[in-house]
XYZ file of C-alpha atoms in Angstrom:
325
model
C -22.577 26.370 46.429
C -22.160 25.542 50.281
C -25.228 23.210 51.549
C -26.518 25.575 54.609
C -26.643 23.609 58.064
C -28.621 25.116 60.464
C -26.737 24.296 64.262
C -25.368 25.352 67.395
C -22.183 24.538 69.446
C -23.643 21.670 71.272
C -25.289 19.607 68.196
C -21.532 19.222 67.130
C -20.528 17.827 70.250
C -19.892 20.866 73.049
C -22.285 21.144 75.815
C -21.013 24.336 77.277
C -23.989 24.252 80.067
C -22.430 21.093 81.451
C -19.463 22.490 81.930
C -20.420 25.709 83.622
C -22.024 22.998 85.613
C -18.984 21.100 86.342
C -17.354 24.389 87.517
C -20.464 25.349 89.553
C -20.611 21.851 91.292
C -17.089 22.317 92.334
C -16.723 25.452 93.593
C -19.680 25.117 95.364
C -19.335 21.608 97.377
C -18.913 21.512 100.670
C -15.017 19.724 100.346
C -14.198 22.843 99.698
C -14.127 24.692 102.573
C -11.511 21.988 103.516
C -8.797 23.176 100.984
C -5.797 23.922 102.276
C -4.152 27.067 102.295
C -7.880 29.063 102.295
C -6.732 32.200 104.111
C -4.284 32.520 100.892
C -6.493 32.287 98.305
C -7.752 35.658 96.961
C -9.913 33.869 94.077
C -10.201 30.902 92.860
C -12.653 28.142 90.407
C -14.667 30.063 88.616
C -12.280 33.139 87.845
C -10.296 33.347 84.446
C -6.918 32.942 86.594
C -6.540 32.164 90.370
C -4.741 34.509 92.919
C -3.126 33.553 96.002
C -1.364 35.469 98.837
C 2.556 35.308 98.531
C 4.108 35.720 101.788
C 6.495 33.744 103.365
C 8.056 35.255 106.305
C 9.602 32.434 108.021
C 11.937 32.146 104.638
C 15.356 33.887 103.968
C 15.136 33.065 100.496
C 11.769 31.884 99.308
C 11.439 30.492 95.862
C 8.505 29.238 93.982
C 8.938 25.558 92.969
C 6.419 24.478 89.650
C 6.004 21.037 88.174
C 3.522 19.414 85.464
C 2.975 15.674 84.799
C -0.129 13.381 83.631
C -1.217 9.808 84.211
C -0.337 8.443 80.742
C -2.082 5.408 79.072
C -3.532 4.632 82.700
C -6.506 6.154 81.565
C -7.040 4.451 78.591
C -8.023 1.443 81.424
C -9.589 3.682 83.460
C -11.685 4.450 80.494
C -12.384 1.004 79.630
C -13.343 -0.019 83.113
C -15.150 2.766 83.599
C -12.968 3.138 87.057
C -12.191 6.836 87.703
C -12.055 7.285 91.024
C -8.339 7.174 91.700
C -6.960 9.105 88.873
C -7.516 11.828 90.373
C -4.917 11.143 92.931
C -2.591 9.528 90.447
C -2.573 12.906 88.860
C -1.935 15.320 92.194
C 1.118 12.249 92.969
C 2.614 12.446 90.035
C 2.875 16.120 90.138
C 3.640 16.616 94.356
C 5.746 13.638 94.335
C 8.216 15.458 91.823
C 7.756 18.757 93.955
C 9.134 17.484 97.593
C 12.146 16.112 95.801
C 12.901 19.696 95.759
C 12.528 20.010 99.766
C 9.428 22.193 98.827
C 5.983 22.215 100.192
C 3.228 22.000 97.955
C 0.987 24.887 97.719
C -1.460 24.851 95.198
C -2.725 22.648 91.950
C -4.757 23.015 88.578
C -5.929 20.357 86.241
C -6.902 19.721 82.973
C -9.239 17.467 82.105
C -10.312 16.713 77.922
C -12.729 14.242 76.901
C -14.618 13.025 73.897
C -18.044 13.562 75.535
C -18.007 15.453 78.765
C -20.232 13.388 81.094
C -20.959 15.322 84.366
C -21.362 11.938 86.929
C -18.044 10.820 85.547
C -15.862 14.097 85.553
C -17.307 14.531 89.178
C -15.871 11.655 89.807
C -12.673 12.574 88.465
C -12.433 16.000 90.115
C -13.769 14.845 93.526
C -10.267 12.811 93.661
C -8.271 15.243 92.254
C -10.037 17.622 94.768
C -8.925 15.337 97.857
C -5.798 14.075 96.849
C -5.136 18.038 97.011
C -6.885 18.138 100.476
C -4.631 15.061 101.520
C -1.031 16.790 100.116
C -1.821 19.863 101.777
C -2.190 21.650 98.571
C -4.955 24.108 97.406
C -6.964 23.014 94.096
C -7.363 26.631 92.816
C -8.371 26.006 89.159
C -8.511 23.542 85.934
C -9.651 23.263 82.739
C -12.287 20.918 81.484
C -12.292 20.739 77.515
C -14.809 18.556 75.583
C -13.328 17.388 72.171
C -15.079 15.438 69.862
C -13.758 14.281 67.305
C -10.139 13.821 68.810
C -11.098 11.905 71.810
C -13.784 9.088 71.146
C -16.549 9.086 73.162
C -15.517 8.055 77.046
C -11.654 8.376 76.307
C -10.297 11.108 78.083
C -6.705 13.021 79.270
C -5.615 14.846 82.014
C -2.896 16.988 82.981
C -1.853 18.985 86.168
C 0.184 21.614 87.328
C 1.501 22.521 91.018
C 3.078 25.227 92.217
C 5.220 24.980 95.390
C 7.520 26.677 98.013
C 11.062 26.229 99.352
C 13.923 28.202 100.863
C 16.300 28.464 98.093
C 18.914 27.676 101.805
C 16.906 24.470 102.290
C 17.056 22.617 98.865
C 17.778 18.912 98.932
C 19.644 17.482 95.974
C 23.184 16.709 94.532
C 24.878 19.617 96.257
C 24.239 17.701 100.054
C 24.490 13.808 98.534
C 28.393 12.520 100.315
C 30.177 9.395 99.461
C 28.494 6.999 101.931
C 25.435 8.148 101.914
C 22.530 5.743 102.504
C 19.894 4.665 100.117
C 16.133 3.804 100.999
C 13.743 2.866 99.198
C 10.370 3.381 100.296
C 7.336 1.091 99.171
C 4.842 2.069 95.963
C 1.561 1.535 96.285
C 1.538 -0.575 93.273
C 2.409 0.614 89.513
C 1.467 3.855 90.258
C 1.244 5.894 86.723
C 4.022 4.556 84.622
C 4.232 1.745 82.057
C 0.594 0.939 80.988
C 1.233 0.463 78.030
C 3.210 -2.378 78.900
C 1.014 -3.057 81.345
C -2.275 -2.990 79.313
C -1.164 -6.120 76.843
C 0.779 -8.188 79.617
C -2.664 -8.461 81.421
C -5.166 -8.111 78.823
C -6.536 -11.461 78.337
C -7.053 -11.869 82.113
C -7.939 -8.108 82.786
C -10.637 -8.719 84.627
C -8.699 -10.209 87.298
C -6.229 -7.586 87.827
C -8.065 -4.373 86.677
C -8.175 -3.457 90.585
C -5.164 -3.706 90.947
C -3.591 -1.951 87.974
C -5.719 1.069 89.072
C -4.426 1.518 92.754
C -4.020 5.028 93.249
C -0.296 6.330 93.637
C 0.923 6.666 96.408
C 1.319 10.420 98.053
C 4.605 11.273 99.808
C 4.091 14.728 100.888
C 3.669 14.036 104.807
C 6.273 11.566 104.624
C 9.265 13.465 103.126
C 8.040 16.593 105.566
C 8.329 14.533 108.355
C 12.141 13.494 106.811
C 12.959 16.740 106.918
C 12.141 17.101 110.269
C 13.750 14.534 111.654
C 16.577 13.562 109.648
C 19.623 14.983 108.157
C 17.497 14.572 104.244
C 20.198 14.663 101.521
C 18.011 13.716 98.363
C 15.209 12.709 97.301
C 14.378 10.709 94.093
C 10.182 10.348 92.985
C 10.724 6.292 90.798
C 8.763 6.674 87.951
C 9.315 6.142 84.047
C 12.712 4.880 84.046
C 12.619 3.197 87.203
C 16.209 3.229 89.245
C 17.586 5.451 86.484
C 15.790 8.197 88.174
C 18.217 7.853 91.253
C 21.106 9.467 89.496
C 19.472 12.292 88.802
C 20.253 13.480 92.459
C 23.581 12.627 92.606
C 26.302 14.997 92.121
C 28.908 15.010 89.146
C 31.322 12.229 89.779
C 29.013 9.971 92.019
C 27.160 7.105 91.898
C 25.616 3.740 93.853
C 26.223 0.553 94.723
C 22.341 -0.985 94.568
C 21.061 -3.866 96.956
C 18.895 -6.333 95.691
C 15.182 -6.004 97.857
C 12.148 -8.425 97.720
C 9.576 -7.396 94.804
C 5.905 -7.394 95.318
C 4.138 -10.234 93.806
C 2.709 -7.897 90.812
C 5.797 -7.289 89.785
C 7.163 -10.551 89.917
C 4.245 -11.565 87.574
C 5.258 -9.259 85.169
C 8.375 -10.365 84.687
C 7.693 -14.299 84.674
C 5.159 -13.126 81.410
C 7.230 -10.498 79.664
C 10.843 -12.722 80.764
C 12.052 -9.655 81.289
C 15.654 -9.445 83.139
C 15.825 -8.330 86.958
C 18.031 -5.174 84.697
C 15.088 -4.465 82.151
C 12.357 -4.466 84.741
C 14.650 -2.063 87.341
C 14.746 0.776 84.610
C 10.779 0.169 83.183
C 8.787 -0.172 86.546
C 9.373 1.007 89.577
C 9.243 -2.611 91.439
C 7.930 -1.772 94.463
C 9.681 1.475 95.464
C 7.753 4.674 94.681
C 10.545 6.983 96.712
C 13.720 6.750 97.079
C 15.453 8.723 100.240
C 19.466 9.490 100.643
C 20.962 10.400 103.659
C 23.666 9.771 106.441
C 23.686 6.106 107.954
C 23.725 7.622 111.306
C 19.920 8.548 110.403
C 18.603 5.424 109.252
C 16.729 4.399 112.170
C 15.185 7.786 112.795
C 14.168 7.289 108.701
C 13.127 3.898 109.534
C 11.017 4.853 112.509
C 9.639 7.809 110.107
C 8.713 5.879 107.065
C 6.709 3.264 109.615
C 5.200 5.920 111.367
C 3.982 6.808 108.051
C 2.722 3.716 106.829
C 5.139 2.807 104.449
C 7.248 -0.102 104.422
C 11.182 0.456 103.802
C 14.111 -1.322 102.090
C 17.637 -1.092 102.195
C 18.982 -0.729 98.841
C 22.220 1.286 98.306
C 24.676 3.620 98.957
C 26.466 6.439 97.541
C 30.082 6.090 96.172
């Protein structure tokens, strides 16, 4: 005989009025009237899908571009520390910086965001910096998913995912098919770890956390304005986003046949610590972090300087560290 148990949804653990609240709170703050691409969206939060005008005149050949990432175990410290507001932007980089690598532009994003216990001062938190990393890419944040899941997150841990959709003229795509034998490679600075290796990470610094929490939980970097203005005003080969993997990421631009010569550059002093505690080699730590280069740009040498001038212009520092052979 089965014990009757008199409850609802939100004694086991799903408070469905806080997240109609969630979706109410960001719909209706005043950021939004800031996202990019407004005259395109038909509907948006709120709706059971999101529409948004397709036309694209100025292309021969316009193709959509779509890419998905997440953060990984950087919000397990984010959790800890209670230290949200940059993964929101971690989560928009990961995601654009994949999509310009492409040539494309960014267009609109959705997230997903799970949780043990769905805490509306902290998800607002979250969303707010997903919502202006989106402002800052030039990308429209047209809808998410906020799922409360006790019992396989506990308590404050939490996950997120997200999901962009860009554009590019299929005439216009960077990649292996424009990447020539003496090609030039630059490296452009990270703002720090950005979203890859924390679990590494996590136990090289945990008995002086404290110390270093900060700075393990600088947001990415975005790139978006950066590799437009490449396009612009450079002859733009490739382009190669340095995440998991490191410098092994390069030759996935490179055509059949090709590869490069690398040029040792100066690593940031985070990075250097890692490797005097792990003893990793300067090999190991190339193809596990990115080392202080969060994009990677190949073109002609006759266009380095422009790049140069670019990259500054853009507030990013820039290294020498290749070429194509």
């Amino acid at each position: 005989m089965f014990l009757e148990v008199v409850m609802d949804y939100k004694s086991s653990g799903v408070d469905i009025e806080a997240g109609d609240a969630l979706v109410d709170w960001l719909a209706e703050t005043e950021n939004q009237k800031q996202m990019p691409h407004r005259e395109r969206i038909v509907s948006g939060i709120g709706g059971f899908a999101s529409l948004f005008r397709a036309s694209f005149p100025e292309m021969k050949k316009p193709c959509l571009v779509t890419c998905t990432d997440g953060v990984g175990t950087k919000v397990k410290l984010a959790a800890q520390y209670q230290k949200l507001q940059g993964i929101g932007q971690d989560l928009v980089a990961m995601c654009v910086n994949d999509l310009i690598c492409t040539g494309g532009e960014p267009l609109m994003f959705l997230d997903y965001y799970a949780t043990g216990q769905l805490r509306l001062d902290e998800a607002k938190v979250f969303l707010a910096s997903v919502r202006q990393a989106c402002i800052d890419s030039d990308c429209a944040l047209v809808g998410g998913e906020t799922a409360e899941m006790p019992g396989v997150y506990h308590d404050r841990d939490f996950d997120c995912a997200g999901f962009a959709v860009g554009i590019v003229d299929e005439e216009k795509t960077l990649g292996p098919k424009l990447v020539q034998k003496g090609d030039r490679v630059l490296g452009i600075s990270s703002s720090g770890f950005h979203s890859n290796g924390y679990s590494l990470l996590r136990q090289v610094f945990a008995q002086d956390m404290d110390q270093w929490v900060d700075r393990l939980l600088t947001p990415t970097a975005l790139y978006v304005h950066l590799a437009r203005e490449l396009r612009k005003n450079t002859e733009l080969h490739a382009l190669a986003h340095i995440t998991g993997g490191g410098v092994e990421n390069i030759p996935r631009v490179l055509p059949p046949g090709m590869t490069w010569k690398m040029k040792a550059w100066a690593w940031p002093e985070a990075f250097l610590e890692v490797q005097k505690r792990t003893k990793m080699s300067d090999e190991k730590m190339l193809v596990t972090l990115n080392c202080g280069i969060g994009l990677v740009a190949i073109l002609p040498g006759k266009d380095l300087d422009a790049a140069k001038t670019v990259i500054s212009g853009q507030g990013f520092e820039f290294f020498e560290i290749g070429e194509i052979q």
